[in-house]
Coordinates of C-alpha atoms (C1' of nucleotides) in Angstrom, one line a residue:
Chain O
M1 CA 21.9 0.0 12.3
S2 CA 19.0 2.4 12.2
P3 CA 16.6 2.8 15.0
L4 CA 13.7 1.4 13.2
Q5 CA 10.3 1.5 14.9
I6 CA 7.7 -1.0 14.0
H7 CA 3.9 -1.1 15.0
N8 CA 3.5 -4.4 16.7
T9 CA -0.1 -5.8 16.5
L10 CA 0.7 -7.9 19.6
S11 CA 1.3 -4.8 21.8
N12 CA -0.6 -2.4 19.6
K13 CA 2.4 0.0 19.9
K14 CA 5.4 1.2 18.1
E15 CA 8.5 -0.7 19.1
L16 CA 12.1 -0.6 18.5
F17 CA 12.9 -3.3 16.0
T18 CA 15.7 -5.6 17.1
P19 CA 16.1 -8.8 15.0
I20 CA 16.8 -12.0 17.0
N21 CA 20.0 -12.9 15.3
G22 CA 22.2 -9.8 14.5
K23 CA 21.5 -8.6 11.0
T24 CA 19.4 -11.4 9.8
V25 CA 15.7 -10.7 9.4
K26 CA 13.4 -13.5 8.7
I27 CA 10.0 -12.5 7.5
Y28 CA 6.9 -14.3 6.6
A29 CA 3.8 -12.8 4.9
C30 CA 0.5 -14.4 4.2
G31 CA 0.1 -14.8 0.3
P32 CA -3.0 -15.4 -1.7
T33 CA -5.4 -18.3 -2.1
V34 CA -5.3 -18.7 -5.9
Y35 CA -8.9 -19.2 -7.1
D36 CA -9.4 -15.9 -8.9
L37 CA -7.6 -12.8 -10.3
S38 CA -5.6 -10.7 -7.9
H39 CA -7.0 -7.5 -7.2
L40 CA -5.8 -3.9 -5.8
G41 CA -6.1 -5.4 -2.2
H42 CA -3.7 -8.1 -3.0
A43 CA -1.6 -5.5 -4.6
R44 CA -1.6 -3.3 -1.5
S45 CA -0.4 -6.2 0.6
A46 CA 2.2 -7.3 -1.7
I47 CA 3.6 -3.8 -2.3
T48 CA 3.6 -3.2 1.4
W49 CA 5.7 -6.3 2.3
D50 CA 7.9 -5.4 -0.7
M51 CA 8.5 -2.0 0.5
V52 CA 9.3 -3.4 4.1
V53 CA 11.8 -5.8 2.5
R54 CA 13.6 -3.5 0.2
Y55 CA 13.9 -0.8 3.1
L56 CA 15.4 -3.4 5.5
R57 CA 17.9 -4.5 2.9
F58 CA 18.7 -0.8 2.2
S59 CA 19.2 -0.5 5.9
G60 CA 21.8 -3.2 6.0
Y61 CA 19.8 -6.2 7.2
D62 CA 20.2 -9.7 5.5
V63 CA 16.5 -10.4 4.9
I64 CA 15.1 -13.8 4.3
F65 CA 11.4 -13.4 2.9
T66 CA 9.0 -16.1 2.6
R67 CA 5.5 -15.7 1.1
N68 CA 3.2 -18.7 0.6
I69 CA 0.5 -19.7 -1.9
T70 CA -2.5 -21.3 -0.9
D71 CA -3.2 -23.7 -3.6
I72 CA -5.8 -26.1 -1.9
D73 CA -8.9 -24.8 -0.3
D74 CA -12.6 -24.8 -0.4
K75 CA -12.9 -21.8 -2.6
I76 CA -10.5 -23.4 -5.3
I77 CA -12.5 -26.4 -5.1
N78 CA -15.8 -24.6 -5.6
R79 CA -14.3 -22.6 -8.3
A80 CA -13.2 -25.8 -10.2
K81 CA -16.8 -27.2 -9.9
E82 CA -18.2 -23.9 -11.4
L83 CA -15.8 -24.2 -14.3
G84 CA -16.0 -27.9 -14.7
I85 CA -12.3 -28.3 -14.3
R86 CA -9.8 -29.8 -11.7
P87 CA -8.9 -27.7 -8.6
E88 CA -5.2 -28.1 -9.7
Q89 CA -6.0 -26.5 -12.9
V90 CA -7.6 -23.5 -11.3
A91 CA -4.8 -23.3 -8.7
R92 CA -2.3 -23.4 -11.4
E93 CA -4.0 -20.9 -13.6
Y94 CA -4.2 -18.3 -10.9
T95 CA -0.9 -18.9 -9.6
F96 CA 0.5 -18.0 -12.7
G97 CA -1.8 -15.0 -12.9
Y98 CA -0.6 -14.0 -9.5
W99 CA 3.1 -14.2 -10.5
R100 CA 2.4 -12.2 -13.8
D101 CA 0.8 -9.6 -11.8
M102 CA 3.5 -9.3 -9.2
K103 CA 6.1 -9.1 -11.7
A104 CA 4.2 -6.4 -13.4
L105 CA 4.1 -4.5 -10.4
N106 CA 7.6 -4.5 -9.9
I107 CA 7.5 -6.8 -6.8
G108 CA 10.6 -8.5 -5.9
L109 CA 10.7 -12.4 -5.8
P110 CA 10.3 -13.9 -2.3
D111 CA 13.3 -16.1 -1.2
F112 CA 10.9 -18.9 -0.7
E113 CA 7.5 -19.4 -2.0
P114 CA 6.0 -22.6 -0.5
R115 CA 2.7 -23.9 -1.8
A116 CA 0.2 -25.7 0.5
T117 CA 0.2 -28.8 -1.6
E118 CA 3.9 -29.3 -1.2
Y119 CA 3.4 -29.4 2.5
L120 CA 1.1 -32.1 3.0
S121 CA 3.4 -34.6 4.7
Q122 CA 4.7 -31.7 7.0
M123 CA 1.3 -30.5 7.9
I124 CA 0.2 -34.0 8.7
A125 CA 3.1 -34.4 11.0
F126 CA 2.3 -31.2 12.6
I127 CA -1.2 -32.3 13.3
D128 CA 0.0 -35.6 14.8
Q129 CA 2.4 -33.7 17.2
L130 CA -0.4 -31.5 18.2
I131 CA -2.7 -34.5 19.0
K132 CA 0.0 -36.2 21.0
A133 CA 0.6 -33.0 23.0
G134 CA -3.1 -32.9 23.9
H135 CA -3.9 -29.7 21.8
A136 CA -6.0 -31.3 19.2
Y137 CA -8.5 -34.1 18.7
A138 CA -9.9 -36.2 15.9
S139 CA -13.8 -36.1 15.5
E140 CA -15.6 -38.0 12.9
G141 CA -13.0 -37.7 10.2
D142 CA -12.0 -33.9 11.2
V143 CA -9.2 -32.8 13.4
Y144 CA -9.8 -29.7 15.6
F145 CA -7.4 -27.6 17.5
D146 CA -8.6 -27.7 21.2
V147 CA -8.5 -23.8 22.0
S148 CA -9.0 -24.4 25.6
S149 CA -5.7 -26.1 25.7
F150 CA -3.8 -23.0 24.6
K151 CA -4.2 -20.3 27.4
E152 CA -3.1 -17.4 25.4
Y153 CA -5.7 -17.7 22.6
G154 CA -6.9 -14.4 21.8
K155 CA -3.8 -12.4 22.5
L156 CA -3.3 -11.1 19.1
K157 CA -6.8 -10.0 18.5
K158 CA -6.8 -9.1 22.5
Q159 CA -10.4 -10.6 22.9
R160 CA -11.3 -12.6 25.8
L161 CA -12.5 -16.2 25.2
E162 CA -15.9 -15.6 26.8
D163 CA -16.6 -12.7 24.4
M164 CA -15.6 -14.7 21.4
L165 CA -18.1 -17.4 22.5
V166 CA -20.9 -15.1 22.5
G167 CA -19.8 -14.0 19.0
A168 CA -19.6 -17.7 18.0
R169 CA -23.0 -18.5 19.0
D170 CA -24.8 -17.3 16.1
L171 CA -22.6 -19.4 14.0
A172 CA -23.2 -22.4 16.2
V173 CA -26.7 -22.3 15.4
S174 CA -26.4 -21.9 11.9
Q175 CA -23.9 -24.9 11.4
Q176 CA -25.2 -27.1 14.0
D177 CA -24.0 -30.3 12.5
L178 CA -20.6 -28.9 12.2
Q179 CA -20.6 -27.6 15.9
E180 CA -21.6 -31.0 17.3
R181 CA -18.2 -32.4 16.2
K182 CA -16.3 -29.6 18.1
K183 CA -15.9 -29.4 21.8
S184 CA -16.2 -25.7 21.6
P185 CA -17.5 -23.4 18.9
L186 CA -14.1 -21.7 18.9
D187 CA -12.1 -24.9 18.0
F188 CA -11.0 -24.6 14.5
A189 CA -10.3 -27.3 11.9
L190 CA -6.8 -28.6 11.4
W191 CA -8.0 -31.3 9.0
K192 CA -11.3 -31.6 7.2
G193 CA -12.7 -34.8 6.2
A194 CA -13.6 -35.2 2.7
A195 CA -15.8 -37.9 0.6
A196 CA -14.0 -40.2 -1.7
G197 CA -13.6 -38.7 -5.1
E198 CA -13.1 -35.2 -3.8
T199 CA -9.7 -33.8 -3.6
G200 CA -7.8 -35.0 -0.8
W201 CA -5.1 -37.0 1.0
Q202 CA -5.1 -40.2 3.3
T203 CA -4.2 -39.7 6.8
P204 CA -4.4 -41.6 10.1
W205 CA -7.8 -39.8 10.8
G206 CA -9.1 -40.3 7.4
F207 CA -9.3 -38.8 3.9
G208 CA -9.4 -35.2 3.6
R209 CA -7.7 -31.9 3.3
P210 CA -5.8 -29.5 5.6
G211 CA -7.5 -26.5 7.4
W212 CA -6.4 -23.1 6.2
H213 CA -4.4 -22.0 9.1
L214 CA -2.2 -25.0 9.3
E215 CA 0.0 -24.4 6.2
C216 CA 1.5 -21.2 7.6
S217 CA 2.5 -22.6 10.8
T218 CA 4.0 -25.5 9.2
M219 CA 5.8 -23.5 6.5
I220 CA 7.4 -21.1 8.9
A221 CA 8.6 -23.8 11.1
D222 CA 10.0 -25.6 8.0
V223 CA 11.5 -22.7 6.0
L224 CA 12.3 -20.1 8.8
G225 CA 12.3 -21.8 12.1
D226 CA 10.3 -21.7 15.4
T227 CA 10.3 -18.0 15.9
I228 CA 10.7 -15.5 13.1
D229 CA 11.2 -11.7 13.3
I230 CA 8.3 -10.3 11.4
H231 CA 5.0 -11.9 10.4
G232 CA 3.0 -9.8 8.0
G233 CA -0.6 -10.0 6.6
G234 CA -3.7 -8.1 5.8
E235 CA -5.6 -6.7 8.8
D236 CA -8.6 -9.0 8.1
L237 CA -6.2 -11.8 8.7
V238 CA -5.5 -11.0 12.3
F239 CA -8.5 -13.1 13.5
P240 CA -9.1 -16.0 13.1
H241 CA -6.1 -16.7 10.7
N242 CA -3.1 -15.3 12.5
E243 CA -4.5 -15.9 15.9
N244 CA -4.8 -19.7 14.8
E245 CA -1.4 -19.8 13.6
I246 CA -0.1 -18.7 17.0
A247 CA -2.2 -21.0 18.8
Q248 CA -0.9 -23.9 16.6
S249 CA 2.7 -23.0 16.5
E250 CA 3.2 -21.9 20.1
A251 CA 1.2 -24.6 21.7
L252 CA 3.6 -26.9 19.8
H253 CA 6.9 -25.1 20.1
K254 CA 6.4 -23.4 23.3
K255 CA 8.0 -20.3 21.7
P256 CA 6.8 -17.2 20.3
L257 CA 5.8 -17.6 16.6
A258 CA 6.9 -14.1 15.7
R259 CA 8.2 -11.1 17.4
Y260 CA 6.7 -8.5 15.3
W261 CA 3.2 -8.8 13.8
M262 CA 2.5 -6.4 11.1
H263 CA -0.7 -5.8 9.4
N264 CA -1.8 -3.7 6.4
G265 CA -4.9 -1.9 6.2
M266 CA -7.7 -2.5 3.7
V267 CA -8.6 -0.9 0.3
N268 CA -12.0 0.5 0.4
I269 CA -14.4 1.5 -2.4
D270 CA -17.2 3.8 -1.5
A271 CA -16.1 3.4 2.1
E272 CA -16.6 -0.4 2.0
K273 CA -13.8 -2.9 1.9
M274 CA -12.8 -4.2 -1.2
S275 CA -13.4 -7.8 -1.3
K276 CA -14.1 -10.9 -3.4
S277 CA -17.1 -11.7 -1.4
L278 CA -18.7 -8.1 -2.0
G279 CA -17.7 -8.1 -5.5
N280 CA -16.5 -4.6 -5.6
F281 CA -12.9 -5.2 -6.6
K282 CA -10.7 -3.8 -9.2
T283 CA -8.3 -6.4 -10.7
I284 CA -4.7 -5.5 -11.1
Q285 CA -5.0 -6.5 -14.6
D286 CA -7.7 -4.0 -15.3
L287 CA -5.9 -1.2 -13.5
L288 CA -2.7 -1.8 -15.6
Q289 CA -4.8 -1.0 -18.6
T290 CA -5.0 2.4 -17.6
Y291 CA -2.3 3.2 -14.9
S292 CA 1.4 2.2 -14.8
P293 CA 2.9 0.0 -12.1
D294 CA 4.5 3.1 -10.6
T295 CA 1.2 4.9 -10.4
I296 CA -0.5 2.0 -8.6
R297 CA 2.6 1.8 -6.2
L298 CA 2.8 5.4 -5.5
F299 CA -1.0 5.5 -4.9
I300 CA -0.6 2.7 -2.3
L301 CA 2.6 4.2 -0.8
Q302 CA 1.2 7.7 -0.5
T303 CA -0.9 6.3 2.2
H304 CA 0.5 4.9 5.5
Y305 CA 0.3 1.0 5.2
R306 CA -2.0 0.7 8.2
S307 CA -4.6 3.3 7.4
P308 CA -7.4 2.4 5.2
L309 CA -7.1 3.3 1.4
E310 CA -10.0 4.9 -0.4
F311 CA -9.9 3.9 -4.0
T312 CA -11.2 6.6 -6.4
A313 CA -10.4 7.0 -10.2
E314 CA -9.9 10.6 -9.2
S315 CA -7.2 10.0 -6.5
L316 CA -5.3 7.5 -8.9
Q317 CA -5.4 10.1 -11.7
A318 CA -4.0 12.6 -9.3
V319 CA -1.2 10.4 -8.3
K320 CA -0.6 9.8 -12.1
N321 CA -0.1 13.5 -12.6
G322 CA 2.0 13.8 -9.7
L323 CA 4.3 11.0 -10.7
Q324 CA 4.9 12.7 -14.0
R325 CA 7.1 15.5 -12.2
L326 CA 9.0 12.7 -10.5
I327 CA 9.7 10.8 -13.7
R328 CA 10.7 14.1 -15.6
A329 CA 13.0 15.1 -12.9
A330 CA 14.7 11.7 -12.6
N331 CA 15.1 11.3 -16.1
G332 CA 16.6 14.8 -16.8
V333 CA 14.2 17.6 -17.9
S334 CA 15.9 18.0 -21.3
Q335 CA 17.3 15.6 -23.8
D336 CA 20.8 17.1 -23.1
D337 CA 20.6 16.0 -19.6
A338 CA 19.3 12.6 -20.4
E339 CA 22.4 12.0 -22.6
K340 CA 24.7 13.5 -19.9
L341 CA 23.0 11.3 -17.2
A342 CA 24.0 8.0 -18.8
S343 CA 27.9 9.2 -19.1
Q344 CA 27.9 10.9 -15.7
M345 CA 26.2 8.8 -13.3
Q346 CA 29.8 8.2 -11.8
V347 CA 30.1 11.8 -11.2
A348 CA 26.6 11.8 -9.8
E349 CA 27.4 8.9 -7.4
S350 CA 30.6 10.7 -6.0
A351 CA 28.8 13.9 -5.5
F352 CA 26.0 12.2 -3.8
T353 CA 28.2 11.8 -0.6
K354 CA 28.1 15.7 0.0
E355 CA 26.7 17.0 3.0
E356 CA 23.4 18.6 1.5
L357 CA 22.3 15.1 0.3
R358 CA 23.2 13.7 3.7
K359 CA 20.3 15.7 5.1
V360 CA 17.9 14.3 2.5
G361 CA 19.2 10.8 3.2
A362 CA 18.5 11.5 6.8
A363 CA 14.9 12.7 6.2
F364 CA 14.3 9.6 4.0
A365 CA 15.6 7.3 6.8
E366 CA 13.8 9.1 9.7
A367 CA 10.4 8.8 7.7
M368 CA 10.9 5.3 6.9
D369 CA 12.4 4.3 10.4
N370 CA 9.0 5.6 11.8
D371 CA 7.0 2.5 11.2
F372 CA 7.7 2.8 7.6
N373 CA 6.2 6.1 6.9
T374 CA 6.1 6.2 3.2
A375 CA 3.9 9.2 2.9
E376 CA 6.6 11.4 4.3
A377 CA 9.3 9.4 2.3
V378 CA 7.3 10.3 -0.9
A379 CA 7.4 13.9 0.3
V380 CA 11.3 13.5 0.4
L381 CA 11.2 12.5 -3.3
Y382 CA 9.1 15.5 -4.4
G383 CA 11.7 17.7 -2.5
L384 CA 14.5 16.3 -4.5
A385 CA 12.5 16.8 -7.7
D386 CA 12.1 20.5 -6.8
Q387 CA 16.0 20.6 -6.1
I388 CA 16.6 19.1 -9.5
N389 CA 14.4 21.6 -11.4
T390 CA 15.5 24.7 -9.6
T391 CA 19.3 24.3 -10.1
A392 CA 21.2 24.8 -13.4
E393 CA 24.5 23.3 -11.8
I394 CA 24.9 20.2 -13.7
E395 CA 26.7 18.4 -10.8
K396 CA 24.1 19.3 -8.4
R397 CA 21.4 18.1 -10.6
L398 CA 23.2 14.9 -11.4
S399 CA 23.7 14.2 -7.7
H400 CA 20.2 14.9 -6.8
I401 CA 19.0 12.8 -9.8
Y402 CA 21.0 10.1 -8.3
A403 CA 19.4 10.5 -5.0
L404 CA 16.0 10.6 -6.4
Q405 CA 16.5 7.4 -8.4
L406 CA 18.0 5.5 -5.4
Y407 CA 15.4 6.4 -2.7
A408 CA 12.6 5.8 -5.2
G409 CA 14.2 2.4 -5.9
V410 CA 13.9 1.7 -2.2
L411 CA 10.3 2.4 -2.5
G412 CA 10.2 0.1 -5.5
L413 CA 9.4 2.8 -7.8
T414 CA 11.2 2.5 -11.2
L415 CA 10.6 6.2 -12.3
E416 CA 11.1 4.8 -15.7
D417 CA 10.2 7.3 -18.5
T418 CA 7.8 5.5 -20.8
S419 CA 6.2 8.8 -22.1
Q420 CA 7.9 8.5 -25.5
N421 CA 7.1 4.7 -26.0
L422 CA 4.6 4.6 -29.0
D423 CA 2.0 2.0 -29.7
S424 CA 1.8 1.0 -33.3
A425 CA -1.5 2.7 -34.0
T426 CA 0.3 6.0 -33.1
S427 CA 3.3 5.1 -35.1
Q428 CA 0.9 4.6 -38.1
E429 CA -0.4 7.9 -37.8
I430 CA 3.0 9.5 -37.4
M431 CA 4.1 7.9 -40.6
S432 CA 1.1 8.9 -42.4
L433 CA 1.8 12.5 -41.3
V434 CA 5.4 12.5 -42.3
L435 CA 4.6 11.0 -45.8
Q436 CA 1.8 13.6 -46.1
I437 CA 4.3 16.5 -45.6
R438 CA 6.7 14.9 -48.0
Q439 CA 3.8 14.6 -50.6
E440 CA 3.2 18.3 -50.2
A441 CA 6.9 19.1 -50.8
R442 CA 6.8 17.1 -53.9
A443 CA 3.9 18.6 -55.2
K444 CA 5.7 21.9 -54.9
K445 CA 8.7 20.3 -56.5
D446 CA 10.6 20.8 -53.3
Y447 CA 12.7 17.7 -54.1
A448 CA 15.5 18.7 -51.5
T449 CA 12.7 18.3 -48.6
S450 CA 11.2 15.3 -50.0
D451 CA 14.5 13.4 -50.6
L452 CA 15.7 14.6 -47.1
I453 CA 12.7 12.8 -45.7
R454 CA 13.2 9.8 -47.7
N455 CA 16.8 9.5 -47.0
K456 CA 16.4 10.0 -43.3
L457 CA 13.7 7.5 -43.2
G458 CA 15.9 5.0 -45.1
A459 CA 18.6 5.6 -42.6
L460 CA 16.2 4.5 -39.9
G461 CA 15.4 1.3 -41.7
I462 CA 12.2 2.4 -43.3
N463 CA 11.7 2.1 -47.1
V464 CA 9.4 4.6 -48.6
M465 CA 8.1 3.6 -52.0
D466 CA 6.2 6.3 -54.3
T467 CA 3.4 4.8 -56.3
A468 CA 1.8 6.1 -59.4
G469 CA -1.4 7.5 -58.1
N470 CA -1.9 6.3 -54.4
G471 CA 0.7 8.3 -52.5
A472 CA 3.6 6.5 -50.8
A473 CA 3.7 3.4 -49.2
W474 CA 6.4 2.3 -46.4
E475 CA 7.5 -0.7 -44.8
R476 CA 10.6 -1.6 -42.5
S477 CA 13.3 -3.0 -44.4
Chain U
rG1 C1' -24.1 -7.5 21.3
rG2 C1' -18.2 -8.0 22.0
rC3 C1' -13.5 -6.1 20.4
rG4 C1' -10.5 -2.7 17.4
rG5 C1' -9.8 1.6 14.4
rC6 C1' -10.6 6.3 11.9
rA7 C1' -12.7 11.5 11.6
rU8 C1' -7.0 17.3 9.0
rA9 C1' -8.4 22.2 3.1
rG10 C1' -12.4 21.1 -3.2
rC11 C1' -10.0 15.8 -3.4
rC12 C1' -5.8 12.2 -1.6
rA13 C1' -2.7 12.5 2.6
rA14 C1' 1.5 13.1 6.7
rG15 C1' 1.7 15.1 11.5
rU16 C1' 0.8 11.8 19.0
rG17 C1' 2.2 18.2 23.5
rG18 C1' 5.1 23.7 21.1
rU19 C1' 2.1 26.6 17.4
rA20 C1' -0.8 22.7 10.4
rA21 C1' 4.4 18.0 5.5
rG22 C1' 3.6 16.6 0.5
rG23 C1' 0.6 15.4 -3.9
rC24 C1' -3.7 16.6 -7.0
rA25 C1' -7.3 20.2 -8.5
rG26 C1' -8.0 25.6 -8.6
rA27 C1' -6.1 31.1 -9.0
rG28 C1' -2.4 34.8 -10.4
rG29 C1' 2.4 35.5 -12.6
rU30 C1' 7.3 34.4 -15.2
rC31 C1' 9.3 32.2 -19.6
rU32 C1' 7.4 31.1 -24.9
rG33 C1' 5.8 33.0 -31.9
rC34 C1' 1.6 30.0 -29.5
rA35 C1' 1.6 25.7 -26.5
rA36 C1' 3.9 22.2 -23.4
rA37 C1' 7.2 21.6 -19.4
rA38 C1' 9.7 24.1 -15.5
rC39 C1' 9.8 27.9 -11.9
rC40 C1' 7.3 32.0 -8.5
rU41 C1' 3.2 33.5 -5.5
rU42 C1' -1.5 31.9 -3.7
rU43 C1' -5.4 28.4 -1.5
rA44 C1' -7.1 25.1 6.5
rU45 C1' -6.3 31.5 12.2
rC46 C1' -7.3 26.0 12.2
rC47 C1' -7.5 19.8 12.3
rC48 C1' -16.1 16.2 13.6
rC49 C1' -18.8 18.5 18.2
rC50 C1' -18.7 19.5 23.7
rA51 C1' -16.1 19.7 28.4
rG52 C1' -11.4 19.1 30.7
rU53 C1' -5.7 18.6 31.9
rU54 C1' -1.5 22.1 30.5
rC55 C1' 2.3 28.1 29.9
rG56 C1' 0.7 25.6 25.4
rA57 C1' -3.3 20.2 22.2
rA58 C1' -5.0 18.5 15.8
rU59 C1' -2.0 15.7 19.2
rC60 C1' -3.4 14.0 26.5
rU61 C1' -8.4 12.6 29.4
rG62 C1' -13.9 12.4 29.7
rG63 C1' -18.6 12.6 27.1
rG64 C1' -21.1 12.9 22.2
rU65 C1' -21.7 12.4 16.8
rG66 C1' -20.7 9.9 12.3
rC67 C1' -17.9 6.1 9.6
rC68 C1' -15.2 1.7 8.9
rG69 C1' -13.1 -3.1 10.2
rC70 C1' -13.0 -7.9 12.8
rC71 C1' -16.1 -11.6 15.5
rU72 C1' -17.9 -16.3 9.0
rC73 C1' -13.9 -17.1 3.4
rC74 C1' -10.9 -12.8 2.6
rA75 C1' -4.5 -9.1 1.4

RNA sequence: GGCGGCAUAGCCAAGUGGUAAGGCAGAGGUCUGCAAAACCUUUAUCCCCCAGUUCGAAUCUGGGUGCCGCCUCCA
């Protein structure tokens, strides 16, 4: 097994990755709250975990990957009010939207994808256990986690309780009535009371809905177990979300929630974080109008997952241009090669075992083993493209094409050549051009040429029909 | 105010002690009827500034400056 190193937010260091149980790796990543269209920030997060899962599987691990969907939340309820529809409808619409976008971006399906509304009974049981264990208390229809009961609170964010209290003071002033129900401003809601008629569920503590952090703790315990190998999420979730997950789960189970905590960096626009609240986001749907899924993925993977990623149209265009070279190389530069490629992939696969490609594989693995350094891994892909383009030896070309496709695939890049896919407007123009050339041949009484065109088109399933005075019309037969 | 992170060429971006990957853009060239593609050459004596440690630092230490994130919903 490879000597994979992973940066762990808990220790703030790179650590050698060793799974709890042999080759099995249990991963949980925080998914979206479905109240609006997904944007590039969601894409970065999803692509990051997709890349991690793909590489771990490529390295020989059996990965169990779980990603949740938060489908009940204040933001969803507020959105529903704005739109005048039920929260369930909002959640359903944007859940489908998320799935559509993830599929478009070639992101693999998680092995489990629990939704918060499927976990009410488990969440209620979780709260009940926390109360019985003295880690939570009910207060006027709400239930709060007692932060003072969990000594390690703040270990992920690495902030002392006293310092956090200072920070929480302003909030306490602005939300006086809320704070009066809590023992400490740092205590967070496990359950929020709701008025009758609002969306909610009945519990021993009253009618209401779950706090946001609770679902992740509950789902992890239910789907994967008390301690998982890797927990992933956006950097902005470190505090309070992930910190609170740790508090809930570890207070109850007395075991570490996750051994490795991984966090992806934010996407910035004009040096500011892309976020819903700032309104400066680019939706995945919008981006896909202009850029291919591979372009978006390569744009994200050319930066290390923990670094901030600056979004500009220029850099996305630059990636698009660079990707062209990889695609051309991966699909054979000439038509000849493309045809041979299909029939000789077997040859390529056997040639792939040769020594020179071992070095390429080692370079790729070395990059990825270093905390998933995809920027370096991408450089390996470009190196392969150079090799392909500078040799005329067919066997070497094929084996390197095989390697390029293989490693690109580990990064989730398809390198699919869509350069010859024509839209219908373009097809119309081309037919118009062909028929114009044919018309000029007929005008010169060059019937050999005009008949050749008509017969060839006929063989392609296109009927050409000459008219008396309006040139020729065509249709698919 | 507290905590954390970042500063590398025109742009994007790797590199955490051994003498600056890769991509884009630019320049020159080869090939070509002309293009395109592809290929070759070229583009940071230097990695925000100052001081220090070291035989040796973009990489370590200290001090500045600037930017960002979290502390409130957020991938």
